[in-house]
PDB file of C-alpha atoms in Angstrom:
ATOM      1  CA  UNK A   1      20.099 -51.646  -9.265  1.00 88.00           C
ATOM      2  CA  UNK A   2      20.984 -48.743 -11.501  1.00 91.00           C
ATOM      3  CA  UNK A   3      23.443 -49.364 -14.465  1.00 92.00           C
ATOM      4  CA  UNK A   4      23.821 -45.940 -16.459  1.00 93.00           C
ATOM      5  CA  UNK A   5      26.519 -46.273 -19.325  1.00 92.00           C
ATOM      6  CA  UNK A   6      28.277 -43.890 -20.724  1.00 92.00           C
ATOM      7  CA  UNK A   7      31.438 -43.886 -23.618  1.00 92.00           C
ATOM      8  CA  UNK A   8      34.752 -44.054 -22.147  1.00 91.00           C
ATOM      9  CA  UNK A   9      36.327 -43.428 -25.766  1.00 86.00           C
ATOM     10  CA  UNK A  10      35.555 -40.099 -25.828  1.00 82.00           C
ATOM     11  CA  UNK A  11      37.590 -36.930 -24.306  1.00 76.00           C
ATOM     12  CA  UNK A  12      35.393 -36.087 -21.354  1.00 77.00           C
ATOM     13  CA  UNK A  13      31.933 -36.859 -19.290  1.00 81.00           C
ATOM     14  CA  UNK A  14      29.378 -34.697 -22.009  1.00 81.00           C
ATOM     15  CA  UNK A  15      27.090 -31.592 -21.139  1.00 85.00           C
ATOM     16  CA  UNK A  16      24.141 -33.594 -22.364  1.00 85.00           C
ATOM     17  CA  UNK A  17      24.999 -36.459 -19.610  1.00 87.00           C
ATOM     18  CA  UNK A  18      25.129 -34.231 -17.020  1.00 89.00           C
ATOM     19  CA  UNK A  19      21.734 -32.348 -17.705  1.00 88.00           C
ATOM     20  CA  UNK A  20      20.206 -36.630 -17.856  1.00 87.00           C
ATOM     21  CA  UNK A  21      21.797 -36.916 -14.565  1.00 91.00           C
ATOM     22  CA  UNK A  22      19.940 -34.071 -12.966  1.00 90.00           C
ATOM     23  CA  UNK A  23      16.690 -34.271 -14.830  1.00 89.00           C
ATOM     24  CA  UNK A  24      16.694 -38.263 -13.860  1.00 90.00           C
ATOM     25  CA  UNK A  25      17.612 -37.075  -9.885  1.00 92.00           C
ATOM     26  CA  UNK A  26      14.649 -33.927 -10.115  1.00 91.00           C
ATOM     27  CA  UNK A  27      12.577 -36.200 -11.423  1.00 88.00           C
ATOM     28  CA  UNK A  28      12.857 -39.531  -9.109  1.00 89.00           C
ATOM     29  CA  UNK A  29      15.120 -37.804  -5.615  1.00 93.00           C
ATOM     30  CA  UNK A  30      18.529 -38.255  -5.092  1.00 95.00           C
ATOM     31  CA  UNK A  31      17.689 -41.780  -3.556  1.00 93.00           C
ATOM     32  CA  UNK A  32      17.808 -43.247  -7.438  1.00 92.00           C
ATOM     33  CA  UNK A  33      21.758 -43.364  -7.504  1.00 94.00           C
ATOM     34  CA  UNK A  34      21.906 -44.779  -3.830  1.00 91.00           C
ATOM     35  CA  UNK A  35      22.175 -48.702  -5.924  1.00 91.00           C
ATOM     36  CA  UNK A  36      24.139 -47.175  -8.757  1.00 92.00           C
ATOM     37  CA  UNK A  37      26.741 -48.458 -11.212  1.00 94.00           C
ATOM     38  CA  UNK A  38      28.404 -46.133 -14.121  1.00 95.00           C
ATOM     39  CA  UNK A  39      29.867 -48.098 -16.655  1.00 94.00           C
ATOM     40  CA  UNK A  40      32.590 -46.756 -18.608  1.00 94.00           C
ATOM     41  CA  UNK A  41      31.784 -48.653 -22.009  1.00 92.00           C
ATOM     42  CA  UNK A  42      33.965 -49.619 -25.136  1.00 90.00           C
ATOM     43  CA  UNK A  43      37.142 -48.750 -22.370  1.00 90.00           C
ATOM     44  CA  UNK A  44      38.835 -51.354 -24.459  1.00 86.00           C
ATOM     45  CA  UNK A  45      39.000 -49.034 -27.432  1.00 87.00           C
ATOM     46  CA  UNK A  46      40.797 -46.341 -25.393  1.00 88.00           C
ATOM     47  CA  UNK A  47      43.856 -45.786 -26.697  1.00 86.00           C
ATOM     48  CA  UNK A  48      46.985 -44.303 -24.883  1.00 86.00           C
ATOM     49  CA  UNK A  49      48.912 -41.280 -25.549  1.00 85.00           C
ATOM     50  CA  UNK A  50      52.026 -42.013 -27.579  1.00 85.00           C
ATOM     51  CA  UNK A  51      55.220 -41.667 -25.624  1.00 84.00           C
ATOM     52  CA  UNK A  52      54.224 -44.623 -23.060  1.00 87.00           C
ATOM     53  CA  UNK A  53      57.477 -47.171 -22.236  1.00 84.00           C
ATOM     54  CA  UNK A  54      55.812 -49.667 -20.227  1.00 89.00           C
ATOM     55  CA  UNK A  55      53.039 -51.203 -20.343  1.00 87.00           C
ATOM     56  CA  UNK A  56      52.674 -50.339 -16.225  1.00 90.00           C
ATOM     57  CA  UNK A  57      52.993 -46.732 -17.254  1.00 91.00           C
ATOM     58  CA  UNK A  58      49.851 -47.298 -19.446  1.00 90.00           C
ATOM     59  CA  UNK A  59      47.758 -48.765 -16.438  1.00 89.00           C
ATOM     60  CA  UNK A  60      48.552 -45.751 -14.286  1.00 92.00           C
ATOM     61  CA  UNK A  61      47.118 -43.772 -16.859  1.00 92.00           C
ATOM     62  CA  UNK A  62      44.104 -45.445 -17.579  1.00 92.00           C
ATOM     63  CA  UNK A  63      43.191 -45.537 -14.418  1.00 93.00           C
ATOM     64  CA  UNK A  64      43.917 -42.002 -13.807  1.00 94.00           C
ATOM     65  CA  UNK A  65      41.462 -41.771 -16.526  1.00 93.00           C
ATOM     66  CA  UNK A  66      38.504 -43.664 -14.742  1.00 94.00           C
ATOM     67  CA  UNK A  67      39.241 -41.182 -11.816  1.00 94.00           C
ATOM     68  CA  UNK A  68      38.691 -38.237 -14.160  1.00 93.00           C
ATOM     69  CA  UNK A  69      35.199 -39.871 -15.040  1.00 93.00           C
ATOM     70  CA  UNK A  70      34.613 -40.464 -11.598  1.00 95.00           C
ATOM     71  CA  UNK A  71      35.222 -37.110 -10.004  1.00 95.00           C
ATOM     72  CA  UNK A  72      33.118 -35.559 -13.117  1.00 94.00           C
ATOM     73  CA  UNK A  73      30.403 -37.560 -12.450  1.00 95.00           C
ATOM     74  CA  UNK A  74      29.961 -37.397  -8.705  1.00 96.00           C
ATOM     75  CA  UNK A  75      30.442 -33.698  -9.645  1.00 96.00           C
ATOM     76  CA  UNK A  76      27.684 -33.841 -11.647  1.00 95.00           C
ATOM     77  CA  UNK A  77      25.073 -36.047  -8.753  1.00 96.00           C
ATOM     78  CA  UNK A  78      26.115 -33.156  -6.405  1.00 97.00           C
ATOM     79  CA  UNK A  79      25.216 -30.326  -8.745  1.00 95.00           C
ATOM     80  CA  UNK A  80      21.791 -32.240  -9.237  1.00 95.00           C
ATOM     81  CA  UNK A  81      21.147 -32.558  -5.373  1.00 96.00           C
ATOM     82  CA  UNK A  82      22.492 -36.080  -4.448  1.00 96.00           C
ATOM     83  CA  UNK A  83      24.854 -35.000  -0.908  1.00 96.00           C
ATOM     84  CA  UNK A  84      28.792 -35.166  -1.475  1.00 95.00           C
ATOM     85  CA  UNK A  85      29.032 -37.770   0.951  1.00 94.00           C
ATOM     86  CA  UNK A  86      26.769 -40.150  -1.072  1.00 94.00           C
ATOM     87  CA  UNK A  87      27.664 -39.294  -4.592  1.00 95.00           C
ATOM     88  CA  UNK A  88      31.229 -40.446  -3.565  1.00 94.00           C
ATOM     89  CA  UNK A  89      30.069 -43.772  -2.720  1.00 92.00           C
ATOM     90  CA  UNK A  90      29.347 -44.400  -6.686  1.00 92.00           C
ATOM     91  CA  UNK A  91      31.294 -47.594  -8.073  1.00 93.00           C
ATOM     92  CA  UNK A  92      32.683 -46.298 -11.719  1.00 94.00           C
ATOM     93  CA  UNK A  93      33.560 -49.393 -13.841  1.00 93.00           C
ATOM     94  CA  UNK A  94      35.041 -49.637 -17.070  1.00 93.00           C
ATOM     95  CA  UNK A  95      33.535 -51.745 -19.229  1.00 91.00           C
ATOM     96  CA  UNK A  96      34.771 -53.783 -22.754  1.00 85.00           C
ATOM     97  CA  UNK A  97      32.974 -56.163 -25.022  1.00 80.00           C
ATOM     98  CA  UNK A  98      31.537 -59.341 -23.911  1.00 71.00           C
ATOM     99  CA  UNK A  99      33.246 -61.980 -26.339  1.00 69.00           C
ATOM    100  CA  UNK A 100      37.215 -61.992 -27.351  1.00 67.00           C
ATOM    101  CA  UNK A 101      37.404 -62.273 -31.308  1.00 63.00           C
ATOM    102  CA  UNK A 102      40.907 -62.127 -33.501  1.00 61.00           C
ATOM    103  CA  UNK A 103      39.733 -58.653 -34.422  1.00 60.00           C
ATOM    104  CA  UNK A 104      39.349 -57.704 -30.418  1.00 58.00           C
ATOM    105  CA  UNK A 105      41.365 -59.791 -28.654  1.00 66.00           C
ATOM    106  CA  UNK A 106      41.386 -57.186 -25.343  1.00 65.00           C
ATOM    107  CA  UNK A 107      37.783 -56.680 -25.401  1.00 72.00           C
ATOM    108  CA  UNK A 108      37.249 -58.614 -21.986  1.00 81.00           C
ATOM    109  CA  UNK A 109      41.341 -58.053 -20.665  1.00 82.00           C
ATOM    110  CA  UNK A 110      43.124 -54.903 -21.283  1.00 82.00           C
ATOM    111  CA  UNK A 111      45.484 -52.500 -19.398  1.00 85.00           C
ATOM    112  CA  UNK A 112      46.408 -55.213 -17.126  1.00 83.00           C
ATOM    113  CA  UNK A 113      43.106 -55.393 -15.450  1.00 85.00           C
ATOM    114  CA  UNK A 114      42.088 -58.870 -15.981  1.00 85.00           C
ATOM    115  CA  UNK A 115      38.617 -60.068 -17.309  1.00 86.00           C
ATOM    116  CA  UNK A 116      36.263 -56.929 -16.929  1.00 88.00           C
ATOM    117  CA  UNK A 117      32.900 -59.084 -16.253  1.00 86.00           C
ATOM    118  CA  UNK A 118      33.768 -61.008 -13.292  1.00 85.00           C
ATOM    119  CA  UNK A 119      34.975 -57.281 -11.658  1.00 86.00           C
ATOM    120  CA  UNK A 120      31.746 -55.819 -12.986  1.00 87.00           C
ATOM    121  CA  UNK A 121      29.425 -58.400 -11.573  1.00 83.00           C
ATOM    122  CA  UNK A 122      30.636 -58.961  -7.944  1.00 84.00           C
ATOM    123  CA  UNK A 123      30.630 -54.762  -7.508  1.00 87.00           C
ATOM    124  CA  UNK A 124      27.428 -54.684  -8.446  1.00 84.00           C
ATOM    125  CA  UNK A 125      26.425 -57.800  -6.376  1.00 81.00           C
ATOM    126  CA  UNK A 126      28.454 -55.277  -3.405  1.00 84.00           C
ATOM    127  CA  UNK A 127      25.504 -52.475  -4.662  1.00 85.00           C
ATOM    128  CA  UNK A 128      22.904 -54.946  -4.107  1.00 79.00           C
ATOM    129  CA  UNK A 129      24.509 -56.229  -0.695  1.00 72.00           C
ATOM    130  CA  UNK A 130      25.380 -59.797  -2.286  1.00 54.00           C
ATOM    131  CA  UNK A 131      27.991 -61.393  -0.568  1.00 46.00           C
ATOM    132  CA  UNK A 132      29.410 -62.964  -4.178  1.00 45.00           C
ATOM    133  CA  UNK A 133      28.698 -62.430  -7.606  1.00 47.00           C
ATOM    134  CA  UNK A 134      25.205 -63.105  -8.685  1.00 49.00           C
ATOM    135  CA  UNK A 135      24.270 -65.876 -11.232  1.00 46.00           C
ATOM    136  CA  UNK A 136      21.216 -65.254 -13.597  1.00 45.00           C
ATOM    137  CA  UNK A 137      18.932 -68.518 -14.023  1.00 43.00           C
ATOM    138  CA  UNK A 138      16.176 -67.729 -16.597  1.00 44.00           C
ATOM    139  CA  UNK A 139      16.772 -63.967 -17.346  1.00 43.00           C
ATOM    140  CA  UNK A 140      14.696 -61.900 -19.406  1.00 43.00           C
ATOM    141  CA  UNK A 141      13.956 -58.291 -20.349  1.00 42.00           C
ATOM    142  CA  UNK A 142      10.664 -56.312 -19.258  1.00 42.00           C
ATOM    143  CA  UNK A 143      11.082 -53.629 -21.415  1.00 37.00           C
ATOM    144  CA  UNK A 144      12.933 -50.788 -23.526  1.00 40.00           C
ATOM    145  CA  UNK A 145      11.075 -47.127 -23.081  1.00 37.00           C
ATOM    146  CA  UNK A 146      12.433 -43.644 -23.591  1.00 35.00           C
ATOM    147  CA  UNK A 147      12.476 -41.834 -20.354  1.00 38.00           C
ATOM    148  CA  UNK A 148      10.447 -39.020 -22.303  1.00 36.00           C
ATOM    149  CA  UNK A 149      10.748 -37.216 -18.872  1.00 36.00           C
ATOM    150  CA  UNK A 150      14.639 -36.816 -19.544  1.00 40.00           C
ATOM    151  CA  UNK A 151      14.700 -35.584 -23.329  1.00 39.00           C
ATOM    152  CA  UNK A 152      11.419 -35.670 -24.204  1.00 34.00           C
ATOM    153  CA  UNK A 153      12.226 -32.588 -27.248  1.00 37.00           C
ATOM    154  CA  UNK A 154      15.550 -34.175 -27.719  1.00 37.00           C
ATOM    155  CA  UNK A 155      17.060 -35.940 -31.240  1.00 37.00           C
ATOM    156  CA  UNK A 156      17.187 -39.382 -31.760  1.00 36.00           C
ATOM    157  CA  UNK A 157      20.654 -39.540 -30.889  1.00 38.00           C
ATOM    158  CA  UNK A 158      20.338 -37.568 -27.527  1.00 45.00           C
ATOM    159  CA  UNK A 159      17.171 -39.970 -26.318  1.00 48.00           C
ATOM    160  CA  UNK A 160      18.149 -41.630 -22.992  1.00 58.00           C
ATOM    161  CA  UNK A 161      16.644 -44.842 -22.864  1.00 63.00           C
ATOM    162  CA  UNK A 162      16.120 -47.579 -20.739  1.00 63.00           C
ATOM    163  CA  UNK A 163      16.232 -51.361 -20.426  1.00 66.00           C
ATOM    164  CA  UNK A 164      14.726 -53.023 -17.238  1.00 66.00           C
ATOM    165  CA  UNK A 165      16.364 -56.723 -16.564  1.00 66.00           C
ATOM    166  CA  UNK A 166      14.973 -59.290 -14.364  1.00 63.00           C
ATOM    167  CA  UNK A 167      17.104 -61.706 -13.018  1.00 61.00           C
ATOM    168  CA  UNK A 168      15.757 -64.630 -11.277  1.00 56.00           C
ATOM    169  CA  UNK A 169      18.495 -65.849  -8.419  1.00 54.00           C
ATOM    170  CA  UNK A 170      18.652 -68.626  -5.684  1.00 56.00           C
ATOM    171  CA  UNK A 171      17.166 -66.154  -3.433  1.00 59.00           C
ATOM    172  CA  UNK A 172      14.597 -63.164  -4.928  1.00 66.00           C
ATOM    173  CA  UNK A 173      14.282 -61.920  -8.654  1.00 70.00           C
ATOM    174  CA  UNK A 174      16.498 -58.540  -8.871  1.00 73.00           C
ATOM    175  CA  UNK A 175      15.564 -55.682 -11.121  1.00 79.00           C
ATOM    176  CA  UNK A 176      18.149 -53.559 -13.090  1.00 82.00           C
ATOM    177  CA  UNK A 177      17.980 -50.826 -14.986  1.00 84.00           C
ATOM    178  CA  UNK A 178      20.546 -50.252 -18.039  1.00 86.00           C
ATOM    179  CA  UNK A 179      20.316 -46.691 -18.920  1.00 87.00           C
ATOM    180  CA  UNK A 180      22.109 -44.997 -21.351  1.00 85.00           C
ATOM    181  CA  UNK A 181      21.821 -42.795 -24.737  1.00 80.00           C
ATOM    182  CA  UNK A 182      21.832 -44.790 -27.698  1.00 76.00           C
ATOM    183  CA  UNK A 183      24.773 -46.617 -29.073  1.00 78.00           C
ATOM    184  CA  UNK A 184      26.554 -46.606 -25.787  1.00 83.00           C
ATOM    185  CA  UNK A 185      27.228 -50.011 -25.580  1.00 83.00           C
ATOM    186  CA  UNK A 186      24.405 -50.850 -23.361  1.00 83.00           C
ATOM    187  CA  UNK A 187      24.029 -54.602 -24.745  1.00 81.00           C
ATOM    188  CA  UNK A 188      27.080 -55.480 -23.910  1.00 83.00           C
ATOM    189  CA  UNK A 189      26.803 -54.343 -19.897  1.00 85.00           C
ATOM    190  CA  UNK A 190      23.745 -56.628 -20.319  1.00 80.00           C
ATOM    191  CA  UNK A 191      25.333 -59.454 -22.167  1.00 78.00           C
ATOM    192  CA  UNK A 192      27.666 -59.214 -18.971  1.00 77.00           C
ATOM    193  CA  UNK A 193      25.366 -59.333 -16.163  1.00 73.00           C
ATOM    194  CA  UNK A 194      22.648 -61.703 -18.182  1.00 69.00           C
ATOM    195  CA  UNK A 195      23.748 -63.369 -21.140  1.00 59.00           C
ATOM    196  CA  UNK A 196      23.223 -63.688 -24.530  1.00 42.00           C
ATOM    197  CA  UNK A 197      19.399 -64.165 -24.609  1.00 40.00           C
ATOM    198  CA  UNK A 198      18.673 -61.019 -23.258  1.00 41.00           C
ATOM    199  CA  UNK A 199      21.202 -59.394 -25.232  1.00 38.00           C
ATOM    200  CA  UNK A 200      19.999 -60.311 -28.547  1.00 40.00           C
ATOM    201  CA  UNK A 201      16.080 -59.184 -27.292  1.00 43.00           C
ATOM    202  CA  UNK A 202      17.436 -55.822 -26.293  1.00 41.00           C
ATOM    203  CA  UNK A 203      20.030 -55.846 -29.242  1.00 37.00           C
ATOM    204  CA  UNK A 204      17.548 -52.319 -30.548  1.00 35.00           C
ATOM    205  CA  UNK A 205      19.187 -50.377 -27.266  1.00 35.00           C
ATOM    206  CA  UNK A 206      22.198 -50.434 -28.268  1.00 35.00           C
TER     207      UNK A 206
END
């Protein structure tokens, strides 16, 4: 499974996110996305436009924001060779933090949506052709590289990098990959899908 985060608090889908997508799909075929999650991360720090009555008028437009993300980003998996019919079949998640504090108290809950992780883990478990959310027994983290093939020339800030997660289940270890550029929120997404341990061992991917 394929996890690539990107910032949802930000105006629009970035230039330098589409170039990762297409270098990533040149380098590995358009078959990499086929188990592929995009989380939308820190989507609990979006705020609304002023001018909104109702909370319900807020909902309809963040989610007509996760659409704009979406069609951007399936743009983007077409431009880089993956077919229209299969870049459409990407899940596009937003994702918040993964604890509730008095200084966030809608990092798991917010727009109405209800608790972001439960939502997050069973469409993933639907990527991996789970028939229920998966559980992680004795998770742990392979590794953190730069995908030098992706920005290899690029600054600091621009690196795409990767975690690889191993989750041991009832039935068969399953590997995921959390990619993202730095300071994307990538710990979190893990925190989500394997708990604190492995977020505090990747806590440098951030």
């Amino acid at each position: 499974l394929v996890i690539y985060c990107t910032l949802m608090n930000r105006e629009r889908f970035e230039q330098s996110e589409e170039d990762a997508i297409r270098h990533i799909t040149e380098a590995f075929s358009p078959d990499f996305w086929r188990k592929s999650v995009f989380a939308l991360t820190y989507a609990n720090r979006v705020l609304p436009p002023a001018g909104f009555e109702s909370d319900e008028e807020e909902a309809r437009w963040f989610q007509s924001r996760i659409h704009e993300f979406k069609n951007v980003i399936e743009g983007a998996l077409v431009k880089s060779g993956v077919s229209s019919d299969k870049a459409s079949e990407i899940e596009v998640i937003p994702a918040g933090y993964h604890t509730v504090s008095h200084r966030m108290p809608d990092a798991r809950e917010f727009y109405g949506r209800g608790d972001w992780i439960p939502q997050f883990s069973q469409t993933c478990a639907k990527k991996l052709h789970k028939n229920s959310s998966f559980h992680s027994k004795n998770p742990h983290s392979r590794s953190e590289t730069v995908a030098g093939n992706v920005k290899s020339n690029a600054p600091q800030q621009e690196l795409l990098l990767h975690q690889e997660v191993i989750l041991k289940t009832d039935d068969q270890p399953i590997n995921i990959l959390v990619m993202g550029k730095t300071r994307v929120g990538k710990s979190a997404v893990i925190n989500a899908i394997a708990g604190a341990k492995i977020a505090r061992e990747g806590k440098n991917t951030k």
